[in-house]
PDB file of C-alpha atoms in Angstrom:
ATOM      1  CA  UNK A  29     125.901  76.274 372.096  1.00 54.00           C
ATOM      2  CA  UNK A  30     127.769  77.235 368.921  1.00 54.00           C
ATOM      3  CA  UNK A  31     129.503  73.838 368.996  1.00 53.00           C
ATOM      4  CA  UNK A  32     126.163  72.000 369.158  1.00 48.00           C
ATOM      5  CA  UNK A  33     124.836  74.098 366.297  1.00 54.00           C
ATOM      6  CA  UNK A  34     127.920  73.350 364.238  1.00 52.00           C
ATOM      7  CA  UNK A  35     127.302  69.646 364.782  1.00 49.00           C
ATOM      8  CA  UNK A  36     123.820  70.078 363.277  1.00 52.00           C
ATOM      9  CA  UNK A  37     125.575  71.028 360.048  1.00 56.00           C
ATOM     10  CA  UNK A  38     126.415  67.362 359.478  1.00 51.00           C
ATOM     11  CA  UNK A  39     122.757  66.756 358.613  1.00 48.00           C
ATOM     12  CA  UNK A  40     122.719  69.670 356.189  1.00 55.00           C
ATOM     13  CA  UNK A  41     125.952  68.505 354.613  1.00 53.00           C
ATOM     14  CA  UNK A  42     124.457  65.075 354.100  1.00 52.00           C
ATOM     15  CA  UNK A  43     121.646  66.595 352.050  1.00 52.00           C
ATOM     16  CA  UNK A  44     124.004  68.790 350.043  1.00 53.00           C
ATOM     17  CA  UNK A  45     126.320  65.832 349.469  1.00 49.00           C
ATOM     18  CA  UNK A  46     123.462  63.606 348.327  1.00 51.00           C
ATOM     19  CA  UNK A  47     122.280  66.189 345.818  1.00 52.00           C
ATOM     20  CA  UNK A  48     125.737  66.806 344.391  1.00 51.00           C
ATOM     21  CA  UNK A  49     126.794  63.156 344.246  1.00 51.00           C
ATOM     22  CA  UNK A  50     123.732  62.149 342.210  1.00 46.00           C
ATOM     23  CA  UNK A  51     124.680  64.686 339.575  1.00 55.00           C
ATOM     24  CA  UNK A  52     126.178  63.811 336.232  1.00 60.00           C
ATOM     25  CA  UNK A  53     126.416  65.283 332.741  1.00 65.00           C
ATOM     26  CA  UNK A  54     125.723  69.007 332.904  1.00 63.00           C
ATOM     27  CA  UNK A  55     125.801  68.847 336.701  1.00 68.00           C
ATOM     28  CA  UNK A  56     129.333  67.460 336.581  1.00 76.00           C
ATOM     29  CA  UNK A  57     130.274  70.290 334.221  1.00 79.00           C
ATOM     30  CA  UNK A  58     128.862  72.821 336.665  1.00 80.00           C
ATOM     31  CA  UNK A  59     130.846  71.197 339.487  1.00 82.00           C
ATOM     32  CA  UNK A  60     134.051  71.708 337.477  1.00 84.00           C
ATOM     33  CA  UNK A  61     133.140  75.327 336.774  1.00 84.00           C
ATOM     34  CA  UNK A  62     132.250  75.854 340.435  1.00 86.00           C
ATOM     35  CA  UNK A  63     135.610  74.515 341.624  1.00 88.00           C
ATOM     36  CA  UNK A  64     137.456  76.633 339.065  1.00 88.00           C
ATOM     37  CA  UNK A  65     135.586  79.714 340.271  1.00 89.00           C
ATOM     38  CA  UNK A  66     136.190  78.815 343.939  1.00 89.00           C
ATOM     39  CA  UNK A  67     139.899  78.601 343.208  1.00 91.00           C
ATOM     40  CA  UNK A  68     140.347  81.522 340.814  1.00 91.00           C
ATOM     41  CA  UNK A  69     137.796  84.017 342.087  1.00 91.00           C
ATOM     42  CA  UNK A  70     136.425  83.176 345.550  1.00 92.00           C
ATOM     43  CA  UNK A  71     135.268  86.764 346.146  1.00 94.00           C
ATOM     44  CA  UNK A  72     133.014  86.609 343.095  1.00 92.00           C
ATOM     45  CA  UNK A  73     131.686  83.211 344.176  1.00 92.00           C
ATOM     46  CA  UNK A  74     130.969  84.591 347.649  1.00 94.00           C
ATOM     47  CA  UNK A  75     129.072  87.472 346.042  1.00 93.00           C
ATOM     48  CA  UNK A  76     126.886  84.973 344.147  1.00 92.00           C
ATOM     49  CA  UNK A  77     126.167  83.027 347.345  1.00 93.00           C
ATOM     50  CA  UNK A  78     125.390  86.200 349.301  1.00 95.00           C
ATOM     51  CA  UNK A  79     122.920  87.274 346.617  1.00 93.00           C
ATOM     52  CA  UNK A  80     120.914  84.035 346.550  1.00 93.00           C
ATOM     53  CA  UNK A  81     120.889  82.877 350.179  1.00 94.00           C
ATOM     54  CA  UNK A  82     118.387  85.394 351.634  1.00 94.00           C
ATOM     55  CA  UNK A  83     115.753  84.442 349.060  1.00 93.00           C
ATOM     56  CA  UNK A  84     116.200  80.736 349.796  1.00 93.00           C
ATOM     57  CA  UNK A  85     116.056  80.901 353.581  1.00 94.00           C
ATOM     58  CA  UNK A  86     112.685  80.308 355.225  1.00 94.00           C
ATOM     59  CA  UNK A  87     111.248  83.539 356.615  1.00 95.00           C
ATOM     60  CA  UNK A  88     111.762  82.209 360.158  1.00 94.00           C
ATOM     61  CA  UNK A  89     115.501  81.996 359.461  1.00 94.00           C
ATOM     62  CA  UNK A  90     115.806  85.045 357.203  1.00 95.00           C
ATOM     63  CA  UNK A  91     114.737  87.452 359.954  1.00 95.00           C
ATOM     64  CA  UNK A  92     117.957  86.610 361.802  1.00 95.00           C
ATOM     65  CA  UNK A  93     120.234  87.980 359.054  1.00 95.00           C
ATOM     66  CA  UNK A  94     120.580  91.132 361.139  1.00 92.00           C
ATOM     67  CA  UNK A  95     124.227  92.113 360.822  1.00 96.00           C
ATOM     68  CA  UNK A  96     126.885  91.838 358.159  1.00 96.00           C
ATOM     69  CA  UNK A  97     128.838  89.412 360.364  1.00 95.00           C
ATOM     70  CA  UNK A  98     125.860  87.028 360.500  1.00 95.00           C
ATOM     71  CA  UNK A  99     125.296  87.361 356.750  1.00 95.00           C
ATOM     72  CA  UNK A 100     128.987  86.671 356.100  1.00 95.00           C
ATOM     73  CA  UNK A 101     129.095  83.597 358.351  1.00 93.00           C
ATOM     74  CA  UNK A 102     125.917  82.232 356.766  1.00 93.00           C
ATOM     75  CA  UNK A 103     127.379  82.806 353.308  1.00 93.00           C
ATOM     76  CA  UNK A 104     130.675  81.168 354.276  1.00 91.00           C
ATOM     77  CA  UNK A 105     128.773  78.193 355.714  1.00 89.00           C
ATOM     78  CA  UNK A 106     127.085  77.506 352.391  1.00 89.00           C
ATOM     79  CA  UNK A 107     130.159  78.331 350.315  1.00 90.00           C
ATOM     80  CA  UNK A 108     132.600  76.195 352.304  1.00 89.00           C
ATOM     81  CA  UNK A 109     130.219  73.221 352.507  1.00 85.00           C
ATOM     82  CA  UNK A 110     129.479  73.425 348.773  1.00 85.00           C
ATOM     83  CA  UNK A 111     133.180  73.558 347.959  1.00 88.00           C
ATOM     84  CA  UNK A 112     133.965  70.560 350.152  1.00 85.00           C
ATOM     85  CA  UNK A 113     131.108  68.633 348.543  1.00 82.00           C
ATOM     86  CA  UNK A 114     132.207  69.592 345.029  1.00 84.00           C
ATOM     87  CA  UNK A 115     135.682  68.340 345.914  1.00 86.00           C
ATOM     88  CA  UNK A 116     134.100  64.940 346.598  1.00 84.00           C
ATOM     89  CA  UNK A 117     134.398  64.972 350.379  1.00 84.00           C
ATOM     90  CA  UNK A 118     131.964  62.741 352.258  1.00 80.00           C
ATOM     91  CA  UNK A 119     129.738  64.422 354.879  1.00 77.00           C
ATOM     92  CA  UNK A 120     132.037  63.090 357.601  1.00 79.00           C
ATOM     93  CA  UNK A 121     135.184  64.407 355.902  1.00 84.00           C
ATOM     94  CA  UNK A 122     133.562  67.757 355.179  1.00 81.00           C
ATOM     95  CA  UNK A 123     132.297  68.055 358.745  1.00 81.00           C
ATOM     96  CA  UNK A 124     135.775  67.465 360.134  1.00 86.00           C
ATOM     97  CA  UNK A 125     136.923  70.540 358.194  1.00 87.00           C
ATOM     98  CA  UNK A 126     133.796  72.693 358.279  1.00 84.00           C
ATOM     99  CA  UNK A 127     132.805  72.464 361.934  1.00 85.00           C
ATOM    100  CA  UNK A 128     136.152  73.679 363.377  1.00 88.00           C
ATOM    101  CA  UNK A 129     136.262  76.390 360.682  1.00 87.00           C
ATOM    102  CA  UNK A 130     132.789  77.674 361.608  1.00 86.00           C
ATOM    103  CA  UNK A 131     133.389  77.430 365.346  1.00 87.00           C
ATOM    104  CA  UNK A 132     136.568  79.484 364.975  1.00 89.00           C
ATOM    105  CA  UNK A 133     134.762  82.171 362.952  1.00 88.00           C
ATOM    106  CA  UNK A 134     131.684  82.105 365.170  1.00 87.00           C
ATOM    107  CA  UNK A 135     133.601  82.432 368.418  1.00 88.00           C
ATOM    108  CA  UNK A 136     135.100  85.698 367.140  1.00 92.00           C
ATOM    109  CA  UNK A 137     131.610  87.199 366.828  1.00 93.00           C
ATOM    110  CA  UNK A 138     129.685  89.008 369.562  1.00 95.00           C
ATOM    111  CA  UNK A 139     127.190  86.878 371.501  1.00 94.00           C
ATOM    112  CA  UNK A 140     124.173  88.495 369.793  1.00 95.00           C
ATOM    113  CA  UNK A 141     125.536  87.571 366.369  1.00 94.00           C
ATOM    114  CA  UNK A 142     126.268  84.027 367.517  1.00 92.00           C
ATOM    115  CA  UNK A 143     122.667  83.709 368.691  1.00 92.00           C
ATOM    116  CA  UNK A 144     121.378  85.042 365.367  1.00 94.00           C
ATOM    117  CA  UNK A 145     123.467  82.503 363.457  1.00 92.00           C
ATOM    118  CA  UNK A 146     122.248  79.687 365.715  1.00 89.00           C
ATOM    119  CA  UNK A 147     118.667  80.851 365.116  1.00 92.00           C
ATOM    120  CA  UNK A 148     119.209  80.664 361.346  1.00 92.00           C
ATOM    121  CA  UNK A 149     120.390  77.061 361.634  1.00 87.00           C
ATOM    122  CA  UNK A 150     117.612  76.135 364.071  1.00 87.00           C
ATOM    123  CA  UNK A 151     114.892  77.722 361.923  1.00 89.00           C
ATOM    124  CA  UNK A 152     115.452  75.733 358.756  1.00 86.00           C
ATOM    125  CA  UNK A 153     118.481  77.498 357.355  1.00 85.00           C
ATOM    126  CA  UNK A 154     120.043  74.178 356.374  1.00 80.00           C
ATOM    127  CA  UNK A 155     117.000  72.069 355.609  1.00 81.00           C
ATOM    128  CA  UNK A 156     116.927  70.155 352.349  1.00 78.00           C
ATOM    129  CA  UNK A 157     114.731  72.508 350.365  1.00 84.00           C
ATOM    130  CA  UNK A 158     116.872  75.470 351.404  1.00 86.00           C
ATOM    131  CA  UNK A 159     119.992  73.698 350.163  1.00 83.00           C
ATOM    132  CA  UNK A 160     118.390  72.747 346.847  1.00 83.00           C
ATOM    133  CA  UNK A 161     117.127  76.318 346.413  1.00 88.00           C
ATOM    134  CA  UNK A 162     120.627  77.701 347.024  1.00 88.00           C
ATOM    135  CA  UNK A 163     122.189  75.248 344.542  1.00 85.00           C
ATOM    136  CA  UNK A 164     119.669  76.041 341.803  1.00 86.00           C
ATOM    137  CA  UNK A 165     119.737  79.800 342.408  1.00 89.00           C
ATOM    138  CA  UNK A 166     123.539  79.756 342.505  1.00 87.00           C
ATOM    139  CA  UNK A 167     123.700  77.941 339.170  1.00 86.00           C
ATOM    140  CA  UNK A 168     121.322  80.462 337.644  1.00 86.00           C
ATOM    141  CA  UNK A 169     123.262  83.400 339.072  1.00 84.00           C
ATOM    142  CA  UNK A 170     126.607  82.115 337.823  1.00 82.00           C
ATOM    143  CA  UNK A 171     125.294  81.171 334.380  1.00 78.00           C
ATOM    144  CA  UNK A 172     123.582  84.536 333.947  1.00 79.00           C
ATOM    145  CA  UNK A 173     126.796  86.372 334.751  1.00 75.00           C
ATOM    146  CA  UNK A 174     128.912  84.136 332.487  1.00 63.00           C
ATOM    147  CA  UNK A 175     126.683  83.591 329.462  1.00 52.00           C
ATOM    148  CA  UNK A 176     126.699  87.197 328.357  1.00 51.00           C
ATOM    149  CA  UNK A 177     123.928  86.544 325.863  1.00 43.00           C
ATOM    150  CA  UNK A 178     125.592  83.501 324.303  1.00 48.00           C
ATOM    151  CA  UNK A 179     122.873  80.901 324.910  1.00 47.00           C
ATOM    152  CA  UNK A 180     124.515  78.444 322.528  1.00 46.00           C
ATOM    153  CA  UNK A 181     127.658  78.397 324.654  1.00 48.00           C
ATOM    154  CA  UNK A 182     125.748  76.956 327.607  1.00 47.00           C
ATOM    155  CA  UNK A 183     123.251  74.917 325.596  1.00 47.00           C
ATOM    156  CA  UNK A 184     120.396  76.840 327.138  1.00 45.00           C
ATOM    157  CA  UNK A 185     118.248  76.173 324.085  1.00 41.00           C
ATOM    158  CA  UNK A 186     117.445  72.535 323.454  1.00 38.00           C
TER     159      UNK A 186
END
């Protein structure tokens, strides 16, 4: 069942990829900053993802974030797929990396945690509006931590 659920991620990746690939200007700048952060400080990036994901998940999916293992796998799902997308991977290329990665991590979890993760995916955890919410909330979270009161630096005033 975990393998079938992982295959569903292709659809979610397609939405994430479409959003990121349409981006230019400031979005392209954020993509560069994101990749730099993913490379230099992945723990901090994971903290940002973990902070925004619960608020973006539909309630029907959020109730399944029961254990730290499920929260971590959900966070890694978003983080890894976002990184692959930012690197310019197509949904097919990203899926060929992401699905085996998630299956490997998921198979190490107890059955109850696997079922909770599957329930998150099946209850809208990767639907388009969830992905857009995570992207926007992530940008806000990262900018707030980096700006340090210097609005001019990030052209927050126009």
